[in-house]
XYZ file of C-alpha atoms in Angstrom:
425
model
C 0.482 -3.153 -75.746
C -0.542 -2.930 -72.177
C -3.139 -0.805 -70.515
C -3.615 -0.713 -66.753
C -6.717 0.780 -65.205
C -6.779 0.823 -61.386
C -9.957 1.814 -59.587
C -10.836 2.362 -55.970
C -14.538 2.851 -55.469
C -17.709 1.804 -53.722
C -19.656 -0.873 -55.539
C -23.243 -1.438 -56.431
C -24.953 -4.467 -57.678
C -28.077 -5.669 -59.376
C -31.342 -5.968 -57.487
C -30.481 -8.183 -54.541
C -33.068 -10.768 -53.627
C -34.281 -11.156 -50.097
C -30.934 -11.254 -48.275
C -31.241 -9.948 -44.724
C -28.832 -7.775 -42.792
C -26.877 -9.751 -40.207
C -25.587 -8.375 -36.897
C -22.610 -10.756 -36.945
C -20.628 -11.978 -39.900
C -21.922 -11.266 -43.415
C -24.562 -13.687 -44.719
C -22.728 -14.730 -47.862
C -24.290 -16.389 -50.881
C -23.746 -20.103 -51.456
C -20.950 -20.900 -53.903
C -22.886 -23.988 -54.976
C -25.516 -21.773 -56.604
C -22.856 -20.389 -58.955
C -21.043 -23.617 -59.825
C -21.590 -24.270 -63.517
C -19.892 -24.873 -66.856
C -20.383 -22.457 -69.749
C -18.747 -23.015 -73.136
C -16.589 -25.693 -71.536
C -15.234 -23.369 -68.836
C -15.919 -23.649 -65.113
C -17.855 -20.881 -63.380
C -17.425 -20.335 -59.642
C -18.113 -17.811 -56.892
C -15.094 -16.430 -55.031
C -15.059 -14.738 -51.623
C -12.554 -12.070 -50.540
C -12.388 -10.828 -46.929
C -10.355 -8.615 -44.623
C -9.845 -8.556 -40.856
C -12.483 -5.811 -40.443
C -15.196 -8.188 -41.596
C -15.607 -6.582 -45.021
C -16.339 -9.226 -47.643
C -16.914 -9.256 -51.398
C -18.136 -12.119 -53.553
C -17.258 -12.167 -57.240
C -17.945 -14.696 -59.964
C -15.696 -15.298 -62.954
C -18.762 -15.151 -65.193
C -18.449 -11.583 -66.449
C -16.319 -10.682 -63.434
C -19.596 -9.856 -61.677
C -19.450 -8.331 -58.209
C -22.268 -10.241 -56.536
C -22.180 -8.637 -53.101
C -20.077 -6.383 -50.870
C -20.580 -6.449 -47.100
C -19.468 -3.521 -44.947
C -20.250 -2.507 -41.340
C -22.862 0.188 -40.721
C -22.789 2.666 -37.850
C -24.739 0.255 -35.610
C -22.131 -2.454 -36.167
C -24.386 -4.602 -38.347
C -23.043 -5.713 -41.710
C -24.865 -4.443 -44.784
C -24.692 -5.771 -48.317
C -24.407 -2.585 -50.383
C -24.367 -4.211 -53.830
C -27.569 -5.129 -55.593
C -26.722 -8.679 -56.579
C -28.489 -11.974 -57.154
C -28.178 -15.238 -55.191
C -27.881 -17.557 -58.204
C -25.886 -17.520 -61.428
C -29.041 -18.100 -63.473
C -30.429 -14.771 -62.259
C -27.782 -12.971 -64.316
C -29.000 -14.530 -67.559
C -32.183 -12.429 -67.440
C -31.784 -9.766 -70.179
C -32.362 -6.765 -67.912
C -29.612 -7.988 -65.576
C -27.019 -8.431 -68.319
C -24.561 -5.803 -67.068
C -25.348 -5.876 -63.349
C -22.082 -5.878 -61.401
C -20.093 -6.960 -64.449
C -16.929 -5.931 -66.263
C -17.995 -4.146 -69.431
C -15.870 -4.069 -72.581
C -14.234 -3.989 -74.978
C -15.769 -0.570 -75.040
C -17.899 0.390 -72.047
C -20.729 2.847 -72.661
C -21.755 3.748 -76.207
C -20.268 4.003 -79.687
C -22.436 6.024 -82.072
C -24.141 4.044 -84.825
C -21.837 1.130 -84.035
C -19.021 2.618 -86.127
C -15.553 4.044 -85.578
C -12.499 4.648 -87.740
C -9.021 3.606 -86.631
C -5.896 4.271 -88.704
C -8.045 4.973 -91.758
C -10.172 1.822 -91.555
C -13.829 1.892 -90.550
C -15.141 -0.799 -88.228
C -18.828 -1.695 -87.914
C -20.041 -3.175 -84.633
C -23.240 -4.891 -83.557
C -26.092 -2.514 -82.721
C -27.629 -3.367 -79.349
C -28.893 -0.087 -77.863
C -31.131 1.934 -80.138
C -28.918 2.943 -83.084
C -25.711 2.456 -81.074
C -23.343 -0.136 -79.648
C -23.435 -0.458 -75.852
C -20.875 -2.071 -73.512
C -18.995 -4.016 -76.160
C -21.817 -5.379 -78.276
C -24.055 -8.443 -78.216
C -21.663 -10.719 -76.315
C -19.290 -8.396 -74.518
C -16.978 -9.066 -71.590
C -19.956 -9.171 -69.213
C -21.011 -12.499 -70.767
C -17.601 -14.175 -70.868
C -16.168 -16.783 -68.511
C -12.813 -15.508 -67.299
C -9.882 -17.646 -66.166
C -9.615 -17.170 -62.405
C -7.185 -17.638 -59.545
C -7.185 -16.352 -55.978
C -4.039 -15.236 -54.191
C -2.788 -13.220 -51.237
C -0.691 -10.170 -52.116
C 2.435 -8.908 -50.351
C 0.289 -6.842 -47.975
C -1.578 -9.960 -46.868
C -4.738 -8.924 -48.733
C -7.015 -11.395 -50.484
C -7.321 -10.915 -54.242
C -8.925 -12.485 -57.307
C -7.226 -12.369 -60.713
C -9.373 -12.738 -63.830
C -7.983 -13.095 -67.373
C -9.841 -13.131 -70.676
C -8.365 -13.330 -74.192
C -10.624 -11.671 -76.756
C -9.718 -12.875 -80.264
C -9.166 -10.549 -83.190
C -12.528 -9.688 -84.724
C -14.646 -10.565 -81.688
C -17.703 -8.284 -81.878
C -15.738 -6.914 -84.883
C -13.145 -5.123 -82.735
C -9.611 -5.341 -84.148
C -6.681 -7.044 -82.430
C -6.297 -9.962 -80.053
C -6.790 -8.376 -76.646
C -5.653 -10.012 -73.406
C -7.289 -8.399 -70.388
C -6.453 -8.987 -66.727
C -8.637 -7.671 -63.915
C -7.599 -7.995 -60.264
C -10.099 -7.455 -57.452
C -8.596 -6.845 -54.000
C -10.252 -6.324 -50.619
C -7.685 -4.228 -48.780
C -6.922 -3.915 -45.079
C -8.568 -0.473 -45.007
C -11.928 -1.406 -46.552
C -11.117 -0.667 -50.158
C -12.430 -2.746 -53.008
C -9.674 -2.176 -55.513
C -10.012 -3.067 -59.188
C -6.891 -3.083 -61.373
C -7.250 -3.531 -65.135
C -4.398 -4.483 -67.460
C -4.715 -5.151 -71.193
C -2.322 -6.006 -74.025
C -3.086 -6.087 -77.730
C -1.254 -7.331 -80.806
C -2.822 -4.687 -83.076
C -4.277 -1.200 -82.624
C -7.742 -1.286 -81.071
C -10.058 0.824 -78.927
C -10.638 0.060 -75.276
C -12.768 1.360 -72.409
C -13.163 -0.911 -69.380
C -15.289 -0.359 -66.297
C -17.437 -2.203 -63.779
C -21.208 -1.836 -63.824
C -22.008 -2.600 -60.176
C -25.202 -1.168 -58.725
C -25.129 0.106 -55.143
C -27.600 0.854 -52.381
C -26.029 2.014 -49.110
C -29.146 1.144 -47.130
C -28.163 -2.512 -47.508
C -30.593 -5.233 -46.495
C -33.236 -6.239 -49.020
C -32.509 -3.214 -51.240
C -36.139 -2.247 -51.660
C -35.424 1.150 -50.133
C -34.977 4.039 -52.564
C -31.548 5.636 -52.914
C -33.142 9.096 -53.055
C -31.812 9.883 -49.552
C -28.181 9.187 -50.542
C -26.009 12.326 -50.491
C -23.787 12.491 -53.564
C -20.691 14.619 -54.205
C -18.897 14.472 -57.567
C -15.523 16.097 -58.210
C -16.408 17.645 -61.562
C -17.398 21.044 -62.859
C -18.001 19.875 -66.452
C -19.785 17.046 -68.225
C -20.414 15.705 -71.730
C -23.933 16.601 -72.986
C -25.629 13.967 -75.134
C -28.274 13.642 -77.804
C -31.507 11.706 -77.332
C -29.680 8.382 -77.806
C -27.103 9.261 -75.102
C -24.272 9.885 -77.567
C -22.069 12.892 -76.650
C -22.533 15.944 -78.831
C -18.816 16.697 -78.578
C -19.308 19.653 -76.248
C -17.668 19.805 -72.814
C -20.223 21.853 -70.885
C -20.141 23.626 -67.541
C -22.261 22.304 -64.679
C -22.830 25.783 -63.265
C -26.495 26.337 -62.532
C -27.589 22.905 -63.720
C -29.404 20.062 -61.962
C -26.344 17.921 -62.671
C -24.029 19.879 -60.366
C -22.972 17.705 -57.411
C -19.965 19.709 -56.251
C -21.804 20.182 -52.972
C -23.416 17.148 -51.295
C -26.929 16.752 -52.687
C -29.446 13.974 -52.216
C -30.307 11.992 -55.319
C -34.004 12.667 -54.849
C -33.707 16.423 -54.384
C -33.807 17.168 -58.095
C -35.378 14.127 -59.709
C -38.367 14.621 -57.404
C -38.374 18.393 -57.743
C -40.243 20.643 -60.173
C -39.608 20.299 -63.881
C -37.108 22.699 -65.412
C -34.848 23.056 -68.419
C -32.873 20.222 -66.826
C -35.591 17.628 -66.415
C -34.025 14.486 -64.989
C -37.059 13.122 -63.212
C -36.294 9.699 -64.692
C -32.879 9.665 -63.052
C -29.281 10.425 -63.932
C -27.216 8.833 -66.698
C -24.377 11.282 -67.378
C -20.621 11.278 -67.878
C -18.780 13.734 -65.631
C -15.354 15.145 -66.510
C -13.282 14.463 -63.404
C -11.399 17.533 -62.234
C -7.694 16.831 -62.023
C -4.303 18.481 -62.552
C -2.339 15.259 -63.090
C -2.967 11.664 -64.193
C -2.747 10.437 -60.597
C -5.531 8.681 -58.753
C -7.971 11.250 -57.345
C -11.250 11.142 -55.475
C -13.926 11.261 -58.149
C -17.083 10.898 -56.082
C -18.512 10.219 -52.650
C -21.893 8.860 -51.599
C -23.190 8.974 -48.016
C -26.308 7.431 -46.501
C -27.177 9.036 -43.127
C -29.382 6.186 -41.891
C -26.587 3.597 -42.042
C -23.595 5.926 -41.786
C -21.966 4.175 -44.733
C -19.746 6.342 -46.931
C -18.633 5.128 -50.352
C -15.697 6.927 -51.945
C -14.649 6.359 -55.552
C -11.038 7.033 -56.524
C -9.693 6.573 -60.021
C -7.242 7.818 -62.636
C -9.788 7.700 -65.485
C -10.842 10.957 -67.211
C -14.563 10.449 -66.644
C -17.155 8.856 -64.383
C -20.711 7.898 -65.315
C -23.340 8.614 -62.665
C -26.323 6.341 -63.234
C -29.402 6.009 -61.038
C -31.174 3.099 -62.619
C -33.317 5.044 -65.049
C -34.225 1.821 -66.852
C -35.426 0.357 -63.552
C -37.820 3.195 -62.777
C -41.397 1.911 -62.600
C -44.649 3.768 -63.152
C -45.692 3.183 -59.557
C -43.335 5.098 -57.287
C -44.419 2.900 -54.360
C -43.432 -0.316 -56.151
C -40.476 -2.403 -54.914
C -37.077 -1.394 -56.300
C -38.253 2.074 -57.371
C -35.021 4.045 -57.808
C -33.272 1.408 -55.732
C -29.752 1.654 -57.127
C -26.999 3.903 -58.378
C -23.777 3.278 -60.269
C -20.537 5.232 -60.514
C -18.591 3.893 -63.484
C -15.000 5.123 -63.848
C -14.350 5.331 -67.578
C -13.169 7.144 -70.664
C -15.791 9.346 -72.297
C -18.627 7.660 -74.217
C -18.033 7.458 -77.982
C -14.464 8.727 -77.586
C -13.269 6.887 -80.747
C -15.461 9.261 -82.774
C -14.389 12.475 -81.026
C -10.775 13.532 -81.676
C -10.960 16.130 -78.889
C -11.863 13.529 -76.254
C -9.170 11.550 -74.373
C -7.865 8.864 -76.699
C -9.361 5.385 -76.399
C -6.813 3.843 -78.760
C -4.646 1.038 -77.396
C -1.561 0.107 -79.387
C 0.972 -2.706 -79.006
C 3.760 -2.076 -76.469
C 1.949 0.821 -74.817
C 1.479 0.959 -71.041
C -1.375 2.891 -69.459
C -2.649 2.637 -65.899
C -6.242 2.745 -64.716
C -6.641 2.450 -60.962
C -10.195 2.492 -59.642
C -10.830 2.000 -55.930
C -13.968 1.707 -53.866
C -13.647 2.702 -50.247
C -16.267 2.014 -47.591
C -16.032 3.516 -44.139
C -18.120 4.519 -41.177
C -17.861 6.765 -38.141
C -15.885 4.395 -35.939
C -12.822 5.067 -38.056
C -10.040 6.864 -36.212
C -10.263 10.648 -36.614
C -13.438 10.417 -38.692
C -16.604 11.495 -36.922
C -19.567 10.273 -38.896
C -21.939 12.611 -37.076
C -20.102 15.442 -38.720
C -22.013 15.102 -41.934
C -20.130 16.660 -44.870
C -23.191 18.646 -45.912
C -21.297 21.891 -46.535
C -18.364 20.413 -48.371
C -17.649 21.680 -51.846
C -14.840 20.680 -54.132
C -12.636 23.777 -54.484
C -10.412 24.229 -57.544
C -7.415 22.426 -56.032
C -9.323 19.750 -54.164
C -9.081 16.169 -55.361
C -10.435 14.259 -52.412
C -10.136 13.987 -48.673
C -8.031 11.525 -46.775
C -9.560 9.228 -44.238
C -7.274 7.428 -41.776
C -9.013 4.301 -43.114
C -7.598 5.008 -46.554
C -4.023 4.320 -47.524
C -2.246 7.513 -48.609
C -0.602 5.548 -51.393
C -4.008 5.073 -52.977
C -3.788 8.644 -54.204
C -0.218 8.294 -55.448
C 0.544 11.789 -54.188
C 1.475 13.826 -51.134
C -1.677 14.574 -49.167
C -0.756 18.169 -48.352
C -4.156 19.414 -49.554
C -5.877 18.215 -46.417
C -6.465 19.834 -43.049
C -4.980 18.592 -39.802
C -7.978 16.409 -39.028
C -7.907 14.638 -42.373
C -10.897 16.459 -43.839
C -10.683 18.887 -46.710
C -11.089 22.572 -46.055
C -14.658 23.780 -46.499
């Protein structure tokens, strides 16, 4: 059985140490600081670039996105992923998922249990009473087989493969997963997931990169980032972040990002029935009328002019603002210094028959295409000074097309857009 998950989106990383913004080429991390052997398998750091100067560094340990360099409006390159300069930094418990592929099941499974074809499976509990991101030793802690290649479009790519044996973390079936990272000619970081299984299993793959569009040393809060999410519903949760089963409207709530809103506007505002002062950690139901790739979210930082657009064909996207990283002292370094947008199935879907199915069976083909797109005002036909502050996702709107973005990324005719490439307001 095969499952393909493509994603186009902007990436974030873990807290990036002391790397400075460079006016010229990106200041990449040293590959030597990632060279290692774990469980008899070689670990390395791989660099992907395009002609625009965009660069991404990825290690085959957990498929971690270590950094992503994109040009800001002043021409300087900014590292927008919160990543670490050495492999050993990722062994610290609080950095376990930073930038990594998470699986077999990303997000949570209630009480570490699910039933498949009449058989109950019990998983390791590693997050309160629940299973998080695949268990104790999920995909984020595995060394993946790796090879670099250049695709037919002349784009640099990294292919990662991991074979998860039957019973690993007590999930059924031998699962072979392939993840391909590509830096495209138009400043996309594309992630394609493919998986095959020899027995029915459950699967939910995503990447847990943390982003900060200020770049630089990443000590600056992301509260000024303007976020737009293409969703009018979400999945409410209980106190342990397990969905209640309800699909609720966002109307009138502090979670509604259909119009561009800064991250800090509500978490720093007065308390209300929706008290998210500790940050966001919610699954949004992406609005769509077909299974095609659509724009799920956009994040814009006015000071750098960097825009990050997330496109995917997954049913949901988790918006996370580093709640676990919030410190008591709001002036402390790294206070609210990151956000994540994780394209995914719904949390705990195996235990909710009304949610999109997470079951993967032999000989089945499913596609997941997530993409991360970075752009700035110098792009043809895009005027960064025209801040999209009034934009709202109307009922038939699934994203806007930038001339920097390949139309084929959407897999559809782009007739929804105005003559200048922007959506109608």
